[in-house]
Amino acid sequence: MFARSGHYSVDLGAFRASVVDRAQKLRVGLPFAAFSSGVRITDKEIDRIVRRLARHGLLEYRIALPGSDRDQVVIEPQVGDYWPATPPLGNADVLVLSRFAYMRRRGSELVLESPRAGALFRICEPKIAATIATLSTPCQLRQLRRDDGFPGVELLALLVDCQILFRIRAPGSNRLQPAEDDRSLLLWDFHDLLFHARSTEGRHANPLGGLYLHSGMMPPPPAVRPRWPGKKIDLRKSDLRKSDLRKPDLHKSDLHKSSGVHSRAISPLASLLRERRSTRSFDFQKPITLAELSRFLDGTARVLPGAKNGDRLGGAGQPEAYAARPYPSAGASYELELYLAVDRCEGLARGFYHYDAGGHALMPIGTRMHEFEALLMGAQIAMGAPAVPQVLMTIAARFGRVSWKYSSLAYALILKDVGVLTQTFYLVATEMGLGGCAIGSTNIDLFAKMTGIDLHVEGAVGQFALGRGTTPATAD
Ligand SMILES: Cc1cc2nc3c(=O)[nH]c(=O)nc-3n(C[C@H](O)[C@H](O)[C@H](O)COP(=O)(O)O)c2cc1C
């Protein structure tokens, strides 16, 4: 039996005809109770099929009133391992909406979601939406039951499981609300956590990547912006000549003909910038060496000598330690951490490491092999490369370093820092004769599983593939 979705199909395995027949009912819906606690072989096999479909994100879960065909709510999983769970709720429990939960129109549907949730809830019954909205203030389950749109305890339990609702201890108190059930959430703005969860892979089921969804509707905006009207000042006439630059700044090979008029002088840095290209395929025979990797990390990300534990007085009136590195960082936060998935590096064992930027050392981290390989494979796919990179660097952020200080713009600053670091990687790799490529999307869920750290505490925000390049780069 196969399940097909668009161009992609999943082999579900071979089953007896009776099981295959019954599985067809999944097209419209098969009640959980009809198979989940069954002891018959058919029930067990249906359960296996359902779980396999769920793992591939091919199931949604309908909630309807008994005897009715009309959906009240449909649950759409957003992560691969979502499985509906209903923690027990008692009448005395006090429920409130998470401050990260929101309802919005999607097409002609109303959806309830949260960047913390493993699933989103399509609300088909407006009365249910109204009841959920009343939970912006804490309410006891006993009292909620009296509401006209009471959706049933099961749905509330499903929402608690997805962290869209949470239980608080003291009714009327909102003391716990900003932190909810996790103190590290205190440091997050609503839109920042949403952006973190929705702008890369791993925590949602939306279309993602270079899908050209708008190509049929309009042509792409021009590669170079059309010129503003007015009298132009032609800078080509003001280009520095070779004689204008001090000798040490010049590379012998950096004299270019400009419009056939005169020799243009290019500094070593400008030359490096021009030489820089993205490299997506790496030399299988001659991998990067540990000495090169060490020099690369030293040149790009190591805490600068003398800067360690540097103190300065911060705006909060208390000293804020910072540790300067070769690249600039918003507010000198230096929140970015490097995690290396090493596939091939001469002198270094294949594995997953954290770069200790203060001690200039690599610290091995034990991971499950299938996760390690999925991380490398994700990079290969993102680059459309023939093989996995020799070294895949995941840039992670200790979000609190930035959001402790900055409101509303913390996450944006972090992504800007990623851009700054990425260019530093590109330039040092070019200068060392190595190849590298930025990677625009990272599976934040997979990375969280590999490190065992919650994705809102220290999460992946960027990636860079590194190694000794083979062929000249091609544009993406
Ligand atoms: C933020 C960012 C994300 C990128 N993501 C990818 C990616 O996911 N896959 C890829 O093959 N190249 C990626 N690239 C590389 C670009 O495709 C490349 O820089 C562009 O095509 C220009 O080519 P060049 O770098 O060789 O000059 C990324 C570059 C940047 C700056």
PDB file of N, CA and C in Angstrom, residues 101-164:
ATOM      1  N   ALA A 101      -0.415  32.260  21.539  1.00  0.00           N
ATOM      2  CA  ALA A 101      -1.481  31.713  20.693  1.00  0.00           C
ATOM      3  C   ALA A 101      -2.177  32.838  19.933  1.00  0.00           C
ATOM      4  N   TYR A 102      -2.644  32.531  18.732  1.00  0.00           N
ATOM      5  CA  TYR A 102      -3.379  33.543  17.953  1.00  0.00           C
ATOM      6  C   TYR A 102      -4.329  32.853  16.983  1.00  0.00           C
ATOM      7  N   MET A 103      -5.404  33.597  16.633  1.00  0.00           N
ATOM      8  CA  MET A 103      -6.351  33.108  15.626  1.00  0.00           C
ATOM      9  C   MET A 103      -6.251  34.025  14.431  1.00  0.00           C
ATOM     10  N   ARG A 104      -6.355  33.458  13.236  1.00  0.00           N
ATOM     11  CA  ARG A 104      -6.285  34.302  12.041  1.00  0.00           C
ATOM     12  C   ARG A 104      -7.097  33.652  10.921  1.00  0.00           C
ATOM     13  N   ARG A 105      -7.390  34.484   9.887  1.00  0.00           N
ATOM     14  CA  ARG A 105      -8.068  33.943   8.713  1.00  0.00           C
ATOM     15  C   ARG A 105      -7.013  33.348   7.782  1.00  0.00           C
ATOM     16  N   ARG A 106      -7.246  32.134   7.323  1.00  0.00           N
ATOM     17  CA  ARG A 106      -6.387  31.528   6.301  1.00  0.00           C
ATOM     18  C   ARG A 106      -7.318  31.124   5.163  1.00  0.00           C
ATOM     19  N   GLY A 107      -7.253  31.878   4.060  1.00  0.00           N
ATOM     20  CA  GLY A 107      -8.237  31.659   3.000  1.00  0.00           C
ATOM     21  C   GLY A 107      -9.605  31.958   3.568  1.00  0.00           C
ATOM     22  N   SER A 108     -10.498  30.957   3.522  1.00  0.00           N
ATOM     23  CA  SER A 108     -11.821  31.203   4.097  1.00  0.00           C
ATOM     24  C   SER A 108     -11.987  30.434   5.409  1.00  0.00           C
ATOM     25  N   GLU A 109     -10.857  30.099   6.038  1.00  0.00           N
ATOM     26  CA  GLU A 109     -10.935  29.337   7.290  1.00  0.00           C
ATOM     27  C   GLU A 109     -10.375  30.153   8.445  1.00  0.00           C
ATOM     28  N   LEU A 110     -10.773  29.752   9.652  1.00  0.00           N
ATOM     29  CA  LEU A 110     -10.218  30.380  10.846  1.00  0.00           C
ATOM     30  C   LEU A 110      -9.261  29.367  11.490  1.00  0.00           C
ATOM     31  N   VAL A 111      -8.024  29.790  11.721  1.00  0.00           N
ATOM     32  CA  VAL A 111      -7.088  28.843  12.338  1.00  0.00           C
ATOM     33  C   VAL A 111      -6.560  29.405  13.651  1.00  0.00           C
ATOM     34  N   LEU A 112      -6.366  28.483  14.588  1.00  0.00           N
ATOM     35  CA  LEU A 112      -5.815  28.810  15.900  1.00  0.00           C
ATOM     36  C   LEU A 112      -4.450  28.149  15.956  1.00  0.00           C
ATOM     37  N   GLU A 113      -3.413  28.955  16.198  1.00  0.00           N
ATOM     38  CA  GLU A 113      -2.084  28.353  16.215  1.00  0.00           C
ATOM     39  C   GLU A 113      -1.175  29.026  17.219  1.00  0.00           C
ATOM     40  N   SER A 114       0.026  28.487  17.336  1.00  0.00           N
ATOM     41  CA  SER A 114       1.033  29.053  18.234  1.00  0.00           C
ATOM     42  C   SER A 114       2.389  28.543  17.775  1.00  0.00           C
ATOM     43  N   PRO A 115       3.420  29.387  17.853  1.00  0.00           N
ATOM     44  CA  PRO A 115       4.751  28.894  17.474  1.00  0.00           C
ATOM     45  C   PRO A 115       5.232  27.769  18.380  1.00  0.00           C
ATOM     46  N   ARG A 116       4.585  27.598  19.544  1.00  0.00           N
ATOM     47  CA  ARG A 116       4.995  26.534  20.467  1.00  0.00           C
ATOM     48  C   ARG A 116       4.278  25.223  20.152  1.00  0.00           C
ATOM     49  N   ALA A 117       3.213  25.274  19.345  1.00  0.00           N
ATOM     50  CA  ALA A 117       2.341  24.107  19.170  1.00  0.00           C
ATOM     51  C   ALA A 117       2.863  23.167  18.087  1.00  0.00           C
ATOM     52  N   GLY A 118       2.664  21.882  18.319  1.00  0.00           N
ATOM     53  CA  GLY A 118       3.017  20.885  17.315  1.00  0.00           C
ATOM     54  C   GLY A 118       1.935  20.735  16.253  1.00  0.00           C
ATOM     55  N   ALA A 119       0.797  21.421  16.442  1.00  0.00           N
ATOM     56  CA  ALA A 119      -0.302  21.321  15.471  1.00  0.00           C
ATOM     57  C   ALA A 119      -1.081  22.623  15.480  1.00  0.00           C
ATOM     58  N   LEU A 120      -1.763  22.902  14.345  1.00  0.00           N
ATOM     59  CA  LEU A 120      -2.688  24.041  14.361  1.00  0.00           C
ATOM     60  C   LEU A 120      -4.110  23.517  14.327  1.00  0.00           C
ATOM     61  N   PHE A 121      -5.023  24.330  14.797  1.00  0.00           N
ATOM     62  CA  PHE A 121      -6.419  23.914  14.930  1.00  0.00           C
ATOM     63  C   PHE A 121      -7.275  24.764  14.005  1.00  0.00           C
ATOM     64  N   ARG A 122      -7.903  24.091  13.033  1.00  0.00           N
ATOM     65  CA  ARG A 122      -8.843  24.783  12.135  1.00  0.00           C
ATOM     66  C   ARG A 122     -10.187  24.801  12.842  1.00  0.00           C
ATOM     67  N   ILE A 123     -10.662  25.974  13.148  1.00  0.00           N
ATOM     68  CA  ILE A 123     -11.911  26.082  13.912  1.00  0.00           C
ATOM     69  C   ILE A 123     -13.054  26.243  12.918  1.00  0.00           C
ATOM     70  N   CYS A 124     -13.911  25.259  12.840  1.00  0.00           N
ATOM     71  CA  CYS A 124     -15.002  25.288  11.857  1.00  0.00           C
ATOM     72  C   CYS A 124     -16.293  25.812  12.479  1.00  0.00           C
ATOM     73  N   GLU A 125     -16.340  25.866  13.799  1.00  0.00           N
ATOM     74  CA  GLU A 125     -17.573  26.261  14.498  1.00  0.00           C
ATOM     75  C   GLU A 125     -17.303  27.589  15.224  1.00  0.00           C
ATOM     76  N   PRO A 126     -17.923  28.695  14.763  1.00  0.00           N
ATOM     77  CA  PRO A 126     -17.616  30.006  15.350  1.00  0.00           C
ATOM     78  C   PRO A 126     -17.822  30.081  16.858  1.00  0.00           C
ATOM     79  N   LYS A 127     -18.803  29.327  17.376  1.00  0.00           N
ATOM     80  CA  LYS A 127     -19.046  29.375  18.831  1.00  0.00           C
ATOM     81  C   LYS A 127     -17.822  28.881  19.613  1.00  0.00           C
ATOM     82  N   ILE A 128     -17.123  27.923  19.007  1.00  0.00           N
ATOM     83  CA  ILE A 128     -15.919  27.400  19.680  1.00  0.00           C
ATOM     84  C   ILE A 128     -14.853  28.490  19.725  1.00  0.00           C
ATOM     85  N   ALA A 129     -14.752  29.235  18.610  1.00  0.00           N
ATOM     86  CA  ALA A 129     -13.764  30.338  18.565  1.00  0.00           C
ATOM     87  C   ALA A 129     -14.081  31.344  19.664  1.00  0.00           C
ATOM     88  N   ALA A 130     -15.387  31.632  19.848  1.00  0.00           N
ATOM     89  CA  ALA A 130     -15.785  32.620  20.859  1.00  0.00           C
ATOM     90  C   ALA A 130     -15.431  32.122  22.260  1.00  0.00           C
ATOM     91  N   THR A 131     -15.675  30.842  22.509  1.00  0.00           N
ATOM     92  CA  THR A 131     -15.357  30.290  23.845  1.00  0.00           C
ATOM     93  C   THR A 131     -13.853  30.332  24.097  1.00  0.00           C
ATOM     94  N   ILE A 132     -13.083  29.986  23.068  1.00  0.00           N
ATOM     95  CA  ILE A 132     -11.621  30.001  23.239  1.00  0.00           C
ATOM     96  C   ILE A 132     -11.156  31.433  23.507  1.00  0.00           C
ATOM     97  N   ALA A 133     -11.810  32.399  22.837  1.00  0.00           N
ATOM     98  CA  ALA A 133     -11.421  33.799  23.039  1.00  0.00           C
ATOM     99  C   ALA A 133     -11.652  34.245  24.486  1.00  0.00           C
ATOM    100  N   THR A 134     -12.669  33.669  25.141  1.00  0.00           N
ATOM    101  CA  THR A 134     -12.910  34.077  26.540  1.00  0.00           C
ATOM    102  C   THR A 134     -11.749  33.640  27.441  1.00  0.00           C
ATOM    103  N   LEU A 135     -10.947  32.709  26.954  1.00  0.00           N
ATOM    104  CA  LEU A 135      -9.831  32.215  27.780  1.00  0.00           C
ATOM    105  C   LEU A 135      -8.627  33.155  27.753  1.00  0.00           C
ATOM    106  N   SER A 136      -8.818  34.361  27.251  1.00  0.00           N
ATOM    107  CA  SER A 136      -7.744  35.348  27.397  1.00  0.00           C
ATOM    108  C   SER A 136      -7.649  35.759  28.867  1.00  0.00           C
ATOM    109  N   THR A 137      -8.707  35.486  29.639  1.00  0.00           N
ATOM    110  CA  THR A 137      -8.581  35.602  31.102  1.00  0.00           C
ATOM    111  C   THR A 137      -8.778  34.196  31.679  1.00  0.00           C
ATOM    112  N   PRO A 138      -8.066  33.895  32.759  1.00  0.00           N
ATOM    113  CA  PRO A 138      -8.137  32.532  33.303  1.00  0.00           C
ATOM    114  C   PRO A 138      -9.565  32.147  33.670  1.00  0.00           C
ATOM    115  N   CYS A 139      -9.906  30.909  33.444  1.00  0.00           N
ATOM    116  CA  CYS A 139     -11.274  30.448  33.711  1.00  0.00           C
ATOM    117  C   CYS A 139     -11.225  28.993  34.172  1.00  0.00           C
ATOM    118  N   GLN A 140     -12.052  28.716  35.175  1.00  0.00           N
ATOM    119  CA  GLN A 140     -12.083  27.346  35.686  1.00  0.00           C
ATOM    120  C   GLN A 140     -12.891  26.467  34.727  1.00  0.00           C
ATOM    121  N   LEU A 141     -12.461  25.253  34.565  1.00  0.00           N
ATOM    122  CA  LEU A 141     -13.132  24.347  33.634  1.00  0.00           C
ATOM    123  C   LEU A 141     -14.620  24.194  33.995  1.00  0.00           C
ATOM    124  N   ARG A 142     -14.874  24.148  35.298  1.00  0.00           N
ATOM    125  CA  ARG A 142     -16.254  24.002  35.783  1.00  0.00           C
ATOM    126  C   ARG A 142     -17.141  25.107  35.202  1.00  0.00           C
ATOM    127  N   GLN A 143     -16.603  26.331  35.208  1.00  0.00           N
ATOM    128  CA  GLN A 143     -17.354  27.495  34.729  1.00  0.00           C
ATOM    129  C   GLN A 143     -17.468  27.478  33.204  1.00  0.00           C
ATOM    130  N   LEU A 144     -16.416  27.037  32.584  1.00  0.00           N
ATOM    131  CA  LEU A 144     -16.381  27.003  31.109  1.00  0.00           C
ATOM    132  C   LEU A 144     -17.432  26.047  30.541  1.00  0.00           C
ATOM    133  N   ARG A 145     -17.695  25.013  31.293  1.00  0.00           N
ATOM    134  CA  ARG A 145     -18.673  24.004  30.847  1.00  0.00           C
ATOM    135  C   ARG A 145     -20.046  24.628  30.595  1.00  0.00           C
ATOM    136  N   ARG A 146     -20.319  25.768  31.310  1.00  0.00           N
ATOM    137  CA  ARG A 146     -21.646  26.399  31.189  1.00  0.00           C
ATOM    138  C   ARG A 146     -21.746  27.220  29.911  1.00  0.00           C
ATOM    139  N   ASP A 147     -20.609  27.426  29.256  1.00  0.00           N
ATOM    140  CA  ASP A 147     -20.604  28.282  28.062  1.00  0.00           C
ATOM    141  C   ASP A 147     -21.329  27.601  26.901  1.00  0.00           C
ATOM    142  N   ASP A 148     -22.054  28.425  26.154  1.00  0.00           N
ATOM    143  CA  ASP A 148     -22.830  27.935  25.015  1.00  0.00           C
ATOM    144  C   ASP A 148     -21.957  27.176  24.004  1.00  0.00           C
ATOM    145  N   GLY A 149     -20.759  27.692  23.813  1.00  0.00           N
ATOM    146  CA  GLY A 149     -19.877  27.069  22.798  1.00  0.00           C
ATOM    147  C   GLY A 149     -18.878  26.107  23.398  1.00  0.00           C
ATOM    148  N   PHE A 150     -19.171  25.573  24.604  1.00  0.00           N
ATOM    149  CA  PHE A 150     -18.195  24.666  25.241  1.00  0.00           C
ATOM    150  C   PHE A 150     -17.834  23.532  24.283  1.00  0.00           C
ATOM    151  N   PRO A 151     -16.545  23.445  23.946  1.00  0.00           N
ATOM    152  CA  PRO A 151     -16.180  22.506  22.887  1.00  0.00           C
ATOM    153  C   PRO A 151     -15.922  21.079  23.362  1.00  0.00           C
ATOM    154  N   GLY A 152     -16.055  20.840  24.662  1.00  0.00           N
ATOM    155  CA  GLY A 152     -15.757  19.502  25.189  1.00  0.00           C
ATOM    156  C   GLY A 152     -14.358  19.489  25.801  1.00  0.00           C
ATOM    157  N   VAL A 153     -14.212  18.657  26.813  1.00  0.00           N
ATOM    158  CA  VAL A 153     -12.940  18.609  27.551  1.00  0.00           C
ATOM    159  C   VAL A 153     -11.818  18.102  26.654  1.00  0.00           C
ATOM    160  N   GLU A 154     -12.177  17.198  25.748  1.00  0.00           N
ATOM    161  CA  GLU A 154     -11.142  16.582  24.911  1.00  0.00           C
ATOM    162  C   GLU A 154     -10.389  17.644  24.094  1.00  0.00           C
ATOM    163  N   LEU A 155     -11.145  18.565  23.492  1.00  0.00           N
ATOM    164  CA  LEU A 155     -10.494  19.600  22.688  1.00  0.00           C
ATOM    165  C   LEU A 155      -9.606  20.483  23.569  1.00  0.00           C
ATOM    166  N   LEU A 156     -10.120  20.837  24.759  1.00  0.00           N
ATOM    167  CA  LEU A 156      -9.317  21.676  25.652  1.00  0.00           C
ATOM    168  C   LEU A 156      -8.024  20.952  26.029  1.00  0.00           C
ATOM    169  N   ALA A 157      -8.138  19.645  26.268  1.00  0.00           N
ATOM    170  CA  ALA A 157      -6.941  18.875  26.624  1.00  0.00           C
ATOM    171  C   ALA A 157      -5.955  18.849  25.453  1.00  0.00           C
ATOM    172  N   LEU A 158      -6.480  18.732  24.234  1.00  0.00           N
ATOM    173  CA  LEU A 158      -5.603  18.756  23.048  1.00  0.00           C
ATOM    174  C   LEU A 158      -4.893  20.108  22.940  1.00  0.00           C
ATOM    175  N   LEU A 159      -5.610  21.182  23.297  1.00  0.00           N
ATOM    176  CA  LEU A 159      -5.010  22.525  23.240  1.00  0.00           C
ATOM    177  C   LEU A 159      -3.970  22.714  24.342  1.00  0.00           C
ATOM    178  N   VAL A 160      -4.216  22.096  25.499  1.00  0.00           N
ATOM    179  CA  VAL A 160      -3.220  22.154  26.576  1.00  0.00           C
ATOM    180  C   VAL A 160      -1.969  21.402  26.125  1.00  0.00           C
ATOM    181  N   ASP A 161      -2.191  20.243  25.507  1.00  0.00           N
ATOM    182  CA  ASP A 161      -1.048  19.445  25.031  1.00  0.00           C
ATOM    183  C   ASP A 161      -0.202  20.246  24.036  1.00  0.00           C
ATOM    184  N   CYS A 162      -0.844  21.092  23.238  1.00  0.00           N
ATOM    185  CA  CYS A 162      -0.119  21.891  22.231  1.00  0.00           C
ATOM    186  C   CYS A 162       0.377  23.224  22.790  1.00  0.00           C
ATOM    187  N   GLN A 163       0.228  23.436  24.060  1.00  0.00           N
ATOM    188  CA  GLN A 163       0.681  24.668  24.722  1.00  0.00           C
ATOM    189  C   GLN A 163      -0.006  25.919  24.173  1.00  0.00           C
ATOM    190  N   ILE A 164      -1.203  25.713  23.596  1.00  0.00           N
ATOM    191  CA  ILE A 164      -2.023  26.859  23.184  1.00  0.00           C
ATOM    192  C   ILE A 164      -2.793  27.351  24.414  1.00  0.00           C
TER     193      ILE A 164
END
